[in-house]
Amino acid sequence: MYTVLAWYSGINCDGTPYDVFISDSSDCITNVSCTTDNTADSSHLASLSTVCTTDYMAATKELFGDSPYLLLESYKDLNCETLGYAEGFFASGNCEGSSGLSAFSIATIDNNGSASVRSYNGSLCPESSFLYSLEADADAIQSHSCVDYFYKWYSSNDIISSTSVSSSGSINNDKIVTEAPTYSPTPSPTPSPKPTLSTAAIIGISVGALFVVVLIIAAIFCCKRRSRAKSTTESHLQPTASLGSAQAAPFAVPYRETTSLWNDDLIVAKRIPRDKVRIKTLLSQGAYGEVYSGVFNGLPVAVKMLLPITRTNLQHVNEFLAEAKMTATMDHPHIVSFIGVAWDSLSDLCVVLEFMDGGDLRSLLNQYEEKRHPVGFNRQKAVIALQVCHALAYLHSLMPPVIHRDLKSRNVLLNRAMEAKLSDFGISRERMERTMTAGVGTSLWMAPEVMLGEWYDDKADMFSFGVLLSELDVHTLPYANAKKCSRDSYGRQLPETEGSGGEPEVLYRLQTTLSHEL
């Protein structure tokens, strides 16, 4: 039995789903016509339907109807034998959502039969938020062969038997069938005697027929070359982005960038044996991942993994591997060192990092606050700030520059010697363009232009660094002492609460400390 989840724009589960997720589940026994998706981003409305079926191919066809779609089967092993899950994409050529709107994608079926799925972090799929792409040629899709060791592709061009939904909501499923058309032979009349051709005539006819065949082959070759050239030209056109479109747009081909993270040279070079990585205790947990203490080759390490609920999601797995690649490219004394990446299957992918035995800066500041440690800057705090500044200077000096985009006290790790190192490059991006607009990060540390979805560059990290300085100064979370936007019963604004001296005073204190003690 399989559970088929279909996500729709809006709250009524109508139109074409933008994403379909299939998993093997013995617990699925009841169909759910439509519910509100509570995991979706708060700025978007999404609804979710659930179908229980033994034939997810037919169920997917039923859900997409006449709309073009792609179906990717993801396997747990390298030979595509043990199915992990499958995911269906609305192949509109436009920017569509994913399960829970955790990412966004452009799925395209080209005129030549090839297909691609490009994943983005931004809701309008700007190139600056590009995560990864999966591609398959027409032969791989038609033969359903194992691509990149893990995937099998299907498309709406496959011949699938019709299905119907009964009044109870169950789907009557038929298997995929690919049948060649059958023709009934037509009785031919008894031929009448014909005159016999001479040997010379037979030779002449044969030569003429051969000449015609050569001409046909040459014409086909020229047509294919023209078609390929046209496809290459069209591949640089950007599609019109429209989230949750219910109508199939013309197959505009987005910019194609051959990307296969699993075969990337850096990932292959940094891969380590999975059985050599031993997991010990849980250190921290976030929205999508968790960090464990562990041992590799007898040395203590930090092991980062996806949450169990996200390990079977293709987009989350690829985003996690993209983060691993980003971290592997970093080489700076104040950035957490990358040791390696390991996996035996998609579901046990892990990233092995340097173990920072001093915890994170936020935990240290919480201890300071509980013990009423004196506020203000001392030498230790100034050194931490300076080391973070060195790490940012390194990121911004790379070509192209790298914007961290989530600088905060939780992402500054310490060792026992109180040396600070920057971590968590989950949403960092190379600045491929002049500026970016994808609003990502943690709101308390986020620059106003990022929060408003406006143009921004590496200066956004400097705003977050300023907020980090305020944390070092007063030990509390950002804006903890900010005045509440509230009024009394007479409508009068309440008086301001006392807080720190503000950002200019914080910078002055830091400058004074650095000039006297460093």
Coordinates of C-alpha atoms in Angstrom, one line a residue:
M1 CA 0.0 0.0 0.0
Y2 CA 1.2 3.5 -0.8
T3 CA 0.4 6.9 0.6
V4 CA 0.0 9.5 -2.2
L5 CA 0.1 13.1 -0.9
A6 CA -0.9 15.9 -3.4
W7 CA -0.3 19.6 -2.7
Y8 CA -2.5 22.4 -4.2
S9 CA -2.4 26.1 -4.2
G10 CA -5.3 27.6 -2.2
I11 CA -7.5 25.7 0.3
N12 CA -9.9 23.7 -1.9
C13 CA -7.6 21.1 -3.5
D14 CA -8.8 22.0 -6.9
G15 CA -7.0 22.4 -10.2
T16 CA -3.7 20.7 -10.9
P17 CA -1.4 19.8 -7.9
Y18 CA 2.0 21.4 -7.9
D19 CA 3.6 18.5 -6.1
V20 CA 2.8 14.8 -5.4
F21 CA 4.8 12.8 -2.9
I22 CA 4.5 9.0 -2.7
S23 CA 5.8 6.7 0.1
D24 CA 5.3 3.1 1.0
S25 CA 3.0 2.9 4.0
S26 CA 1.1 0.1 5.5
D27 CA -0.8 2.6 7.8
C28 CA -2.6 4.3 4.9
I29 CA -6.1 2.9 4.9
T30 CA -8.4 6.0 4.4
N31 CA -8.5 8.6 1.7
V32 CA -8.6 12.3 2.8
S33 CA -10.2 14.5 0.2
C34 CA -8.8 17.9 1.3
T35 CA -7.1 19.4 4.4
T36 CA -5.2 22.6 5.0
D37 CA -1.4 22.1 4.9
N38 CA -0.1 23.4 8.2
T39 CA 3.5 22.8 7.2
A40 CA 3.4 25.3 4.3
D41 CA 5.0 28.7 4.5
S42 CA 2.8 31.2 6.4
S43 CA 2.8 33.6 3.4
H44 CA 1.2 31.0 1.1
L45 CA -2.1 29.1 1.3
A46 CA -1.8 25.4 0.5
S47 CA -4.1 22.4 0.7
L48 CA -3.3 18.7 0.8
S49 CA -5.2 15.5 -0.3
T50 CA -4.3 12.0 0.7
V51 CA -4.9 8.9 -1.4
C52 CA -4.2 5.3 -0.4
T53 CA -3.5 3.0 -3.3
T54 CA -1.6 0.0 -4.5
D55 CA -0.8 1.6 -7.8
Y56 CA 0.8 5.0 -7.4
M57 CA 1.5 5.3 -11.1
A58 CA -2.2 5.3 -12.0
A59 CA -3.0 7.5 -8.9
T60 CA -0.5 10.1 -10.1
K61 CA -1.9 10.1 -13.6
E62 CA -5.4 10.5 -12.1
L63 CA -4.3 13.5 -10.0
F64 CA -2.5 15.4 -12.8
G65 CA -5.1 14.5 -15.4
D66 CA -4.3 16.0 -18.8
S67 CA -1.6 18.3 -17.4
P68 CA 2.1 17.5 -18.1
Y69 CA 4.1 16.1 -15.2
L70 CA 7.2 14.3 -14.3
L71 CA 7.5 11.4 -11.8
L72 CA 10.9 10.6 -10.2
E73 CA 11.4 7.4 -8.3
S74 CA 14.2 7.6 -5.7
Y75 CA 15.9 4.4 -4.6
K76 CA 17.8 3.6 -1.4
D77 CA 20.6 1.6 -3.2
L78 CA 22.9 2.3 -6.1
N79 CA 21.2 -0.1 -8.5
C80 CA 17.6 1.3 -8.3
E81 CA 16.3 -1.9 -6.7
T82 CA 14.8 -0.8 -3.4
L83 CA 12.3 2.1 -3.7
G84 CA 12.6 4.8 -1.1
Y85 CA 9.9 7.2 -2.3
A86 CA 8.6 8.9 -5.5
E87 CA 7.7 12.5 -6.3
G88 CA 5.6 14.0 -9.0
F89 CA 6.2 17.5 -10.4
F90 CA 3.8 19.7 -12.4
A91 CA 5.8 20.2 -15.6
S92 CA 4.5 23.6 -16.4
G93 CA 7.8 25.2 -17.1
N94 CA 7.0 27.7 -14.4
C95 CA 8.1 28.2 -10.8
E96 CA 5.9 25.8 -8.7
G97 CA 5.9 24.9 -5.0
S98 CA 7.1 21.7 -3.4
S99 CA 5.8 19.6 -0.5
G100 CA 5.1 22.0 2.3
L101 CA 6.6 24.8 0.2
S102 CA 10.0 23.9 1.6
A103 CA 11.5 24.7 -1.7
F104 CA 10.4 25.7 -5.2
S105 CA 11.0 24.0 -8.6
I106 CA 10.7 24.4 -12.3
A107 CA 9.9 21.1 -14.0
T108 CA 10.2 21.0 -17.8
I109 CA 9.6 18.4 -20.5
D110 CA 11.5 19.5 -23.6
N111 CA 10.3 19.0 -27.2
N112 CA 13.0 16.4 -27.8
G113 CA 11.7 14.2 -24.9
S114 CA 14.3 15.1 -22.3
A115 CA 13.3 16.6 -19.0
S116 CA 14.7 18.5 -16.0
V117 CA 13.8 19.6 -12.5
R118 CA 15.5 22.7 -11.1
S119 CA 15.1 23.4 -7.4
Y120 CA 15.3 26.9 -5.9
N121 CA 15.2 28.4 -2.4
G122 CA 13.1 31.5 -3.5
S123 CA 9.4 31.6 -4.2
L124 CA 9.9 33.1 -7.7
C125 CA 12.8 30.8 -8.5
P126 CA 15.4 33.5 -9.1
E127 CA 18.8 32.2 -10.3
S128 CA 20.4 33.6 -7.2
S129 CA 18.4 31.1 -5.1
F130 CA 19.3 28.0 -7.3
L131 CA 19.9 24.8 -5.3
Y132 CA 20.4 21.9 -7.7
S133 CA 19.1 20.3 -10.9
L134 CA 18.2 16.8 -12.0
E135 CA 18.1 16.0 -15.7
A136 CA 17.4 13.0 -17.9
D137 CA 17.5 12.5 -21.7
A138 CA 14.6 11.1 -23.7
D139 CA 16.1 7.5 -23.8
A140 CA 16.4 7.4 -20.0
I141 CA 12.8 8.5 -19.6
Q142 CA 11.4 6.2 -22.2
S143 CA 13.3 3.1 -20.9
H144 CA 12.9 4.1 -17.2
S145 CA 16.6 3.2 -16.7
C146 CA 18.5 4.0 -13.5
V147 CA 19.9 7.5 -13.7
D148 CA 22.7 8.8 -11.5
Y149 CA 22.6 5.5 -9.5
F150 CA 19.5 6.6 -7.6
Y151 CA 16.6 7.7 -9.9
K152 CA 14.1 6.5 -12.4
W153 CA 12.1 8.9 -14.5
Y154 CA 8.6 8.8 -15.9
S155 CA 6.6 11.4 -17.7
S156 CA 3.0 12.2 -18.8
N157 CA 4.1 11.1 -22.2
D158 CA 4.1 7.5 -21.0
I159 CA 1.0 5.5 -22.1
I160 CA -1.0 4.9 -18.9
S161 CA -4.3 3.3 -18.7
S162 CA -7.3 5.5 -17.7
T163 CA -8.4 5.5 -14.1
S164 CA -11.6 6.8 -12.5
V165 CA -12.4 8.0 -9.0
S166 CA -15.4 6.4 -7.4
S167 CA -18.0 8.3 -5.3
S168 CA -16.4 7.0 -2.2
G169 CA -13.1 8.6 -3.1
S170 CA -11.2 5.5 -3.9
I171 CA -9.2 5.2 -7.1
N172 CA -9.7 2.2 -9.4
N173 CA -6.1 1.7 -10.6
D174 CA -4.8 0.0 -13.7
K175 CA -1.1 -0.7 -14.2
I176 CA 1.0 1.2 -16.8
V177 CA 0.7 -0.5 -20.1
T178 CA 2.8 0.2 -23.2
E179 CA 1.2 -1.4 -26.2
A180 CA 2.1 -1.3 -29.8
P181 CA -1.0 -0.8 -32.0
T182 CA -2.3 -3.9 -33.6
Y183 CA -3.5 -4.1 -37.2
S184 CA -5.8 -6.6 -38.8
P185 CA -4.5 -7.9 -42.0
T186 CA -6.5 -6.9 -45.0
P187 CA -7.0 -9.7 -47.5
S188 CA -5.2 -8.8 -50.7
P189 CA -6.7 -9.7 -54.1
T190 CA -5.1 -12.4 -56.1
P191 CA -2.5 -10.6 -58.2
S192 CA -2.8 -10.7 -61.9
P193 CA 0.1 -11.9 -64.0
K194 CA 2.6 -9.1 -64.7
P195 CA 5.3 -8.8 -67.2
T196 CA 8.8 -9.8 -66.1
L197 CA 11.4 -7.0 -65.7
S198 CA 14.7 -7.3 -67.3
T199 CA 17.9 -7.5 -65.3
A200 CA 19.0 -4.0 -66.4
A201 CA 15.6 -2.5 -65.3
I202 CA 15.9 -4.2 -61.9
I203 CA 19.4 -2.8 -61.4
G204 CA 18.2 0.7 -62.4
I205 CA 15.3 0.6 -59.9
S206 CA 17.6 -0.6 -57.1
V207 CA 20.1 2.2 -57.7
G208 CA 17.2 4.7 -57.8
A209 CA 15.7 3.4 -54.6
L210 CA 19.1 3.5 -52.8
F211 CA 19.6 7.1 -53.9
V212 CA 16.1 8.1 -52.5
V213 CA 17.0 6.4 -49.2
V214 CA 20.3 8.4 -48.9
L215 CA 18.4 11.6 -49.6
I216 CA 15.8 10.8 -46.8
I217 CA 18.6 10.0 -44.3
A218 CA 20.4 13.3 -45.2
A219 CA 17.2 15.3 -44.7
I220 CA 16.5 13.7 -41.3
F221 CA 20.1 14.5 -40.2
C222 CA 19.7 18.1 -41.2
C223 CA 16.4 18.5 -39.4
K224 CA 17.8 17.0 -36.2
R225 CA 20.8 19.5 -36.4
R226 CA 18.4 22.4 -36.8
S227 CA 16.2 21.2 -34.0
R228 CA 19.2 20.8 -31.7
A229 CA 20.4 24.3 -32.5
K230 CA 17.0 25.7 -31.8
S231 CA 16.7 23.8 -28.5
T232 CA 20.1 25.2 -27.4
T233 CA 19.0 28.8 -28.2
E234 CA 15.7 28.4 -26.4
S235 CA 17.5 26.9 -23.3
H236 CA 18.7 30.4 -22.3
L237 CA 15.2 31.8 -22.1
Q238 CA 13.8 32.4 -18.6
P239 CA 10.3 31.1 -17.9
T240 CA 7.6 33.3 -16.5
A241 CA 7.3 32.6 -12.8
S242 CA 3.9 32.0 -11.3
L243 CA 3.5 30.1 -8.1
G244 CA 0.7 27.5 -8.2
S245 CA -0.4 27.9 -11.7
A246 CA -3.3 25.6 -12.5
Q247 CA -2.9 25.9 -16.3
A248 CA -0.1 24.3 -18.3
A249 CA 2.1 27.0 -19.8
P250 CA 4.0 26.6 -23.1
F251 CA 7.1 24.5 -22.5
A252 CA 9.5 27.4 -22.1
V253 CA 12.9 25.9 -21.5
P254 CA 14.7 27.4 -18.5
Y255 CA 18.5 27.9 -18.3
R256 CA 20.0 24.5 -18.1
E257 CA 23.0 23.9 -15.9
T258 CA 24.3 20.3 -15.8
T259 CA 24.5 19.7 -12.1
S260 CA 24.8 16.3 -10.4
L261 CA 25.9 16.7 -6.8
W262 CA 26.3 13.0 -6.2
N263 CA 28.9 12.8 -9.0
D264 CA 30.5 16.1 -8.1
D265 CA 34.3 15.9 -8.0
L266 CA 34.6 17.6 -4.6
I267 CA 31.9 15.4 -3.1
V268 CA 33.5 12.3 -4.4
A269 CA 36.9 13.4 -3.1
K270 CA 35.5 14.1 0.3
R271 CA 33.4 11.0 0.7
I272 CA 34.4 8.8 3.6
P273 CA 33.2 5.2 4.6
R274 CA 29.8 5.4 6.3
D275 CA 30.6 2.5 8.6
K276 CA 33.6 4.4 10.0
V277 CA 31.4 7.1 11.4
R278 CA 30.0 6.2 14.8
I279 CA 27.1 8.3 16.2
K280 CA 26.9 9.0 19.9
T281 CA 24.7 11.6 21.6
L282 CA 22.3 14.3 20.2
L283 CA 23.8 17.8 20.6
S284 CA 21.2 20.0 18.9
Q285 CA 18.2 19.8 16.7
G286 CA 16.7 22.3 14.2
A287 CA 13.8 22.5 11.8
Y288 CA 15.3 20.1 9.2
G289 CA 18.5 18.7 10.8
E290 CA 20.1 17.5 13.9
V291 CA 23.8 17.4 15.1
Y292 CA 25.3 14.5 17.0
S293 CA 28.6 13.9 18.7
G294 CA 30.5 11.1 17.1
V295 CA 33.8 9.4 16.4
F296 CA 35.7 9.0 13.1
N297 CA 39.1 7.3 13.0
G298 CA 39.3 7.6 16.8
L299 CA 38.8 11.3 16.9
P300 CA 35.7 13.2 18.2
V301 CA 33.7 14.8 15.5
A302 CA 30.3 16.5 15.0
V303 CA 27.9 14.5 12.7
K304 CA 25.2 16.5 11.0
M305 CA 22.1 14.6 9.7
L306 CA 18.7 15.3 8.4
L307 CA 15.7 14.7 10.6
P308 CA 14.1 11.3 10.1
I309 CA 11.0 12.8 8.6
T310 CA 13.0 14.7 6.0
R311 CA 15.5 12.0 5.0
T312 CA 13.1 10.6 2.4
N313 CA 12.5 14.0 0.8
L314 CA 14.5 14.4 -2.4
Q315 CA 14.7 18.2 -2.2
H316 CA 15.8 18.2 1.4
V317 CA 18.5 15.6 0.7
N318 CA 19.9 17.5 -2.2
E319 CA 19.8 20.8 -0.3
F320 CA 21.7 19.1 2.5
L321 CA 24.3 17.8 0.1
A322 CA 24.6 21.3 -1.5
E323 CA 25.3 22.6 2.1
A324 CA 28.0 19.9 2.4
K325 CA 29.7 21.0 -0.8
M326 CA 29.6 24.7 0.3
T327 CA 31.2 23.8 3.6
A328 CA 33.8 21.6 1.9
T329 CA 35.1 24.6 -0.1
M330 CA 35.8 26.7 3.0
D331 CA 39.4 26.9 4.3
H332 CA 39.8 29.4 7.1
P333 CA 41.0 29.1 10.8
H334 CA 37.7 30.6 12.0
I335 CA 35.3 28.5 10.0
V336 CA 34.4 25.0 11.2
S337 CA 36.5 22.5 9.4
F338 CA 34.8 20.0 7.0
I339 CA 36.1 16.4 7.4
G340 CA 33.9 14.5 5.0
V341 CA 30.5 13.3 3.8
A342 CA 29.3 9.7 4.0
W343 CA 26.3 7.7 2.9
D344 CA 25.4 4.1 2.1
S345 CA 21.9 5.2 1.0
L346 CA 20.0 8.4 0.6
S347 CA 18.4 8.0 4.0
D348 CA 21.7 7.8 6.0
L349 CA 23.5 10.8 4.4
C350 CA 25.6 12.6 7.0
V351 CA 28.2 15.4 7.1
V352 CA 31.2 15.0 9.4
L353 CA 32.6 18.3 10.9
E354 CA 35.2 19.4 13.3
F355 CA 34.0 19.0 16.9
M356 CA 33.7 22.3 18.8
D357 CA 33.8 21.3 22.5
G358 CA 32.9 24.8 23.8
G359 CA 29.4 24.8 22.5
D360 CA 27.8 27.8 20.7
L361 CA 28.0 31.5 21.6
R362 CA 24.3 31.7 22.4
S363 CA 24.6 29.1 25.2
L364 CA 27.6 31.0 26.6
L365 CA 25.7 34.3 26.7
N366 CA 22.7 32.6 28.3
Q367 CA 25.0 31.4 31.1
Y368 CA 26.3 35.0 31.4
E369 CA 22.8 36.3 31.8
E370 CA 21.8 33.7 34.4
K371 CA 24.9 34.4 36.4
R372 CA 24.5 38.1 36.0
H373 CA 27.9 38.4 34.4
P374 CA 28.9 42.1 33.8
V375 CA 27.6 43.5 30.5
G376 CA 29.8 45.3 28.1
F377 CA 32.8 44.3 26.2
N378 CA 36.0 42.8 27.7
R379 CA 39.0 41.3 25.9
Q380 CA 37.4 37.8 25.5
K381 CA 34.2 39.2 23.8
A382 CA 36.3 41.5 21.6
V383 CA 38.4 38.6 20.4
I384 CA 35.3 36.6 19.6
A385 CA 33.9 39.5 17.6
L386 CA 37.2 40.0 15.8
Q387 CA 37.4 36.3 14.8
V388 CA 33.9 36.3 13.5
C389 CA 34.8 39.4 11.5
H390 CA 37.8 37.6 10.0
A391 CA 35.6 34.7 8.9
L392 CA 33.1 37.1 7.3
A393 CA 36.0 39.0 5.5
Y394 CA 37.1 35.6 4.1
L395 CA 33.7 34.7 2.8
H396 CA 33.1 38.1 1.2
S397 CA 36.6 38.0 -0.4
L398 CA 36.0 34.8 -2.3
M399 CA 35.3 34.9 -6.0
P400 CA 32.4 35.0 -6.3
P401 CA 31.7 36.3 -2.8
V402 CA 29.8 34.1 -0.4
I403 CA 27.0 35.6 1.7
H404 CA 26.3 33.6 4.9
R405 CA 22.7 35.0 5.3
D406 CA 22.1 33.4 8.7
L407 CA 24.8 34.9 11.0
K408 CA 23.6 34.7 14.6
S409 CA 25.0 33.6 18.0
R410 CA 23.8 30.0 17.5
N411 CA 26.0 29.7 14.4
V412 CA 29.1 30.9 16.2
L413 CA 30.8 27.8 17.8
L414 CA 33.5 27.9 20.4
N415 CA 36.2 25.5 21.5
R416 CA 37.6 25.1 25.0
A417 CA 40.2 27.8 24.3
M418 CA 37.3 30.1 23.5
E419 CA 38.3 30.4 19.8
A420 CA 35.2 31.3 17.7
K421 CA 34.4 29.6 14.4
L422 CA 31.5 30.2 12.0
S423 CA 29.2 27.3 11.1
D424 CA 26.0 26.4 9.4
F425 CA 26.1 27.2 5.7
G426 CA 22.7 25.7 5.0
I427 CA 21.4 28.9 3.3
S428 CA 24.6 30.4 2.2
R429 CA 24.9 31.2 -1.4
E430 CA 27.6 32.3 -3.8
R431 CA 26.7 35.7 -5.0
M432 CA 26.3 34.8 -8.7
E433 CA 24.6 38.1 -9.5
R434 CA 25.1 41.7 -8.4
T435 CA 22.4 41.4 -5.7
M436 CA 19.8 38.9 -4.5
T437 CA 16.2 39.1 -3.4
A438 CA 15.5 35.7 -1.7
G439 CA 14.5 36.6 1.8
V440 CA 16.2 34.0 4.0
G441 CA 17.7 33.9 7.5
T442 CA 16.5 34.3 11.0
S443 CA 14.3 37.4 11.5
L444 CA 15.9 38.8 14.6
W445 CA 19.2 39.1 12.8
M446 CA 17.9 39.8 9.4
A447 CA 18.6 43.1 7.6
P448 CA 15.5 45.2 6.7
E449 CA 16.1 44.9 2.9
V450 CA 16.3 41.1 3.2
M451 CA 13.1 41.0 5.3
L452 CA 11.3 43.1 2.8
G453 CA 12.4 41.0 -0.1
E454 CA 14.4 43.9 -1.6
W455 CA 17.8 43.9 -3.4
Y456 CA 20.7 43.1 -1.1
D457 CA 24.3 41.9 -1.1
D458 CA 27.0 41.0 1.4
K459 CA 26.2 44.1 3.4
A460 CA 23.3 42.1 4.8
D461 CA 25.8 40.0 6.7
M462 CA 27.3 43.1 8.2
F463 CA 23.9 44.1 9.6
S464 CA 23.6 40.7 11.2
F465 CA 27.1 41.1 12.6
G466 CA 26.0 44.4 14.2
V467 CA 23.1 42.5 15.9
L468 CA 25.6 39.9 17.0
L469 CA 27.7 42.7 18.7
S470 CA 24.6 43.8 20.6
E471 CA 24.2 40.2 21.9
L472 CA 27.9 40.1 23.0
D473 CA 27.3 43.5 24.7
V474 CA 24.1 42.8 26.8
H475 CA 23.9 38.9 26.6
T476 CA 20.2 38.9 25.7
L477 CA 18.5 38.1 22.4
P478 CA 18.1 40.9 19.9
Y479 CA 15.4 43.4 20.8
A480 CA 14.7 41.7 24.1
N481 CA 14.3 45.1 25.8
A482 CA 12.5 46.8 22.9
K483 CA 9.4 48.8 23.6
K484 CA 6.2 46.9 23.0
C485 CA 3.8 48.5 20.5
S486 CA 0.9 48.8 23.0
R487 CA -1.2 51.5 24.6
D488 CA -3.0 51.8 27.9
S489 CA -6.8 51.7 28.4
Y490 CA -6.9 55.5 27.6
G491 CA -5.1 55.0 24.3
R492 CA -1.9 56.6 25.5
Q493 CA 1.4 55.1 24.4
L494 CA 3.3 53.4 27.2
P495 CA 6.7 54.8 28.3
E496 CA 9.8 53.3 26.9
T497 CA 11.6 50.7 28.9
E498 CA 15.2 51.1 29.7
G499 CA 17.6 49.1 27.6
S500 CA 21.2 49.2 26.4
G501 CA 22.7 52.3 24.9
G502 CA 21.9 51.3 21.3
E503 CA 24.0 50.2 18.4
P504 CA 26.3 53.3 18.2
E505 CA 27.2 52.9 21.9
V506 CA 27.9 49.2 21.4
L507 CA 30.3 50.0 18.5
Y508 CA 32.0 52.7 20.5
R509 CA 32.6 50.2 23.4
L510 CA 34.0 47.6 21.0
Q511 CA 36.3 50.2 19.4
T512 CA 37.5 51.3 22.8
T513 CA 38.2 47.8 24.0
L514 CA 40.1 46.8 20.8
S515 CA 42.2 50.0 20.9
H516 CA 43.3 49.5 24.5
E517 CA 43.6 45.7 24.8
L518 CA 44.5 44.5 21.3

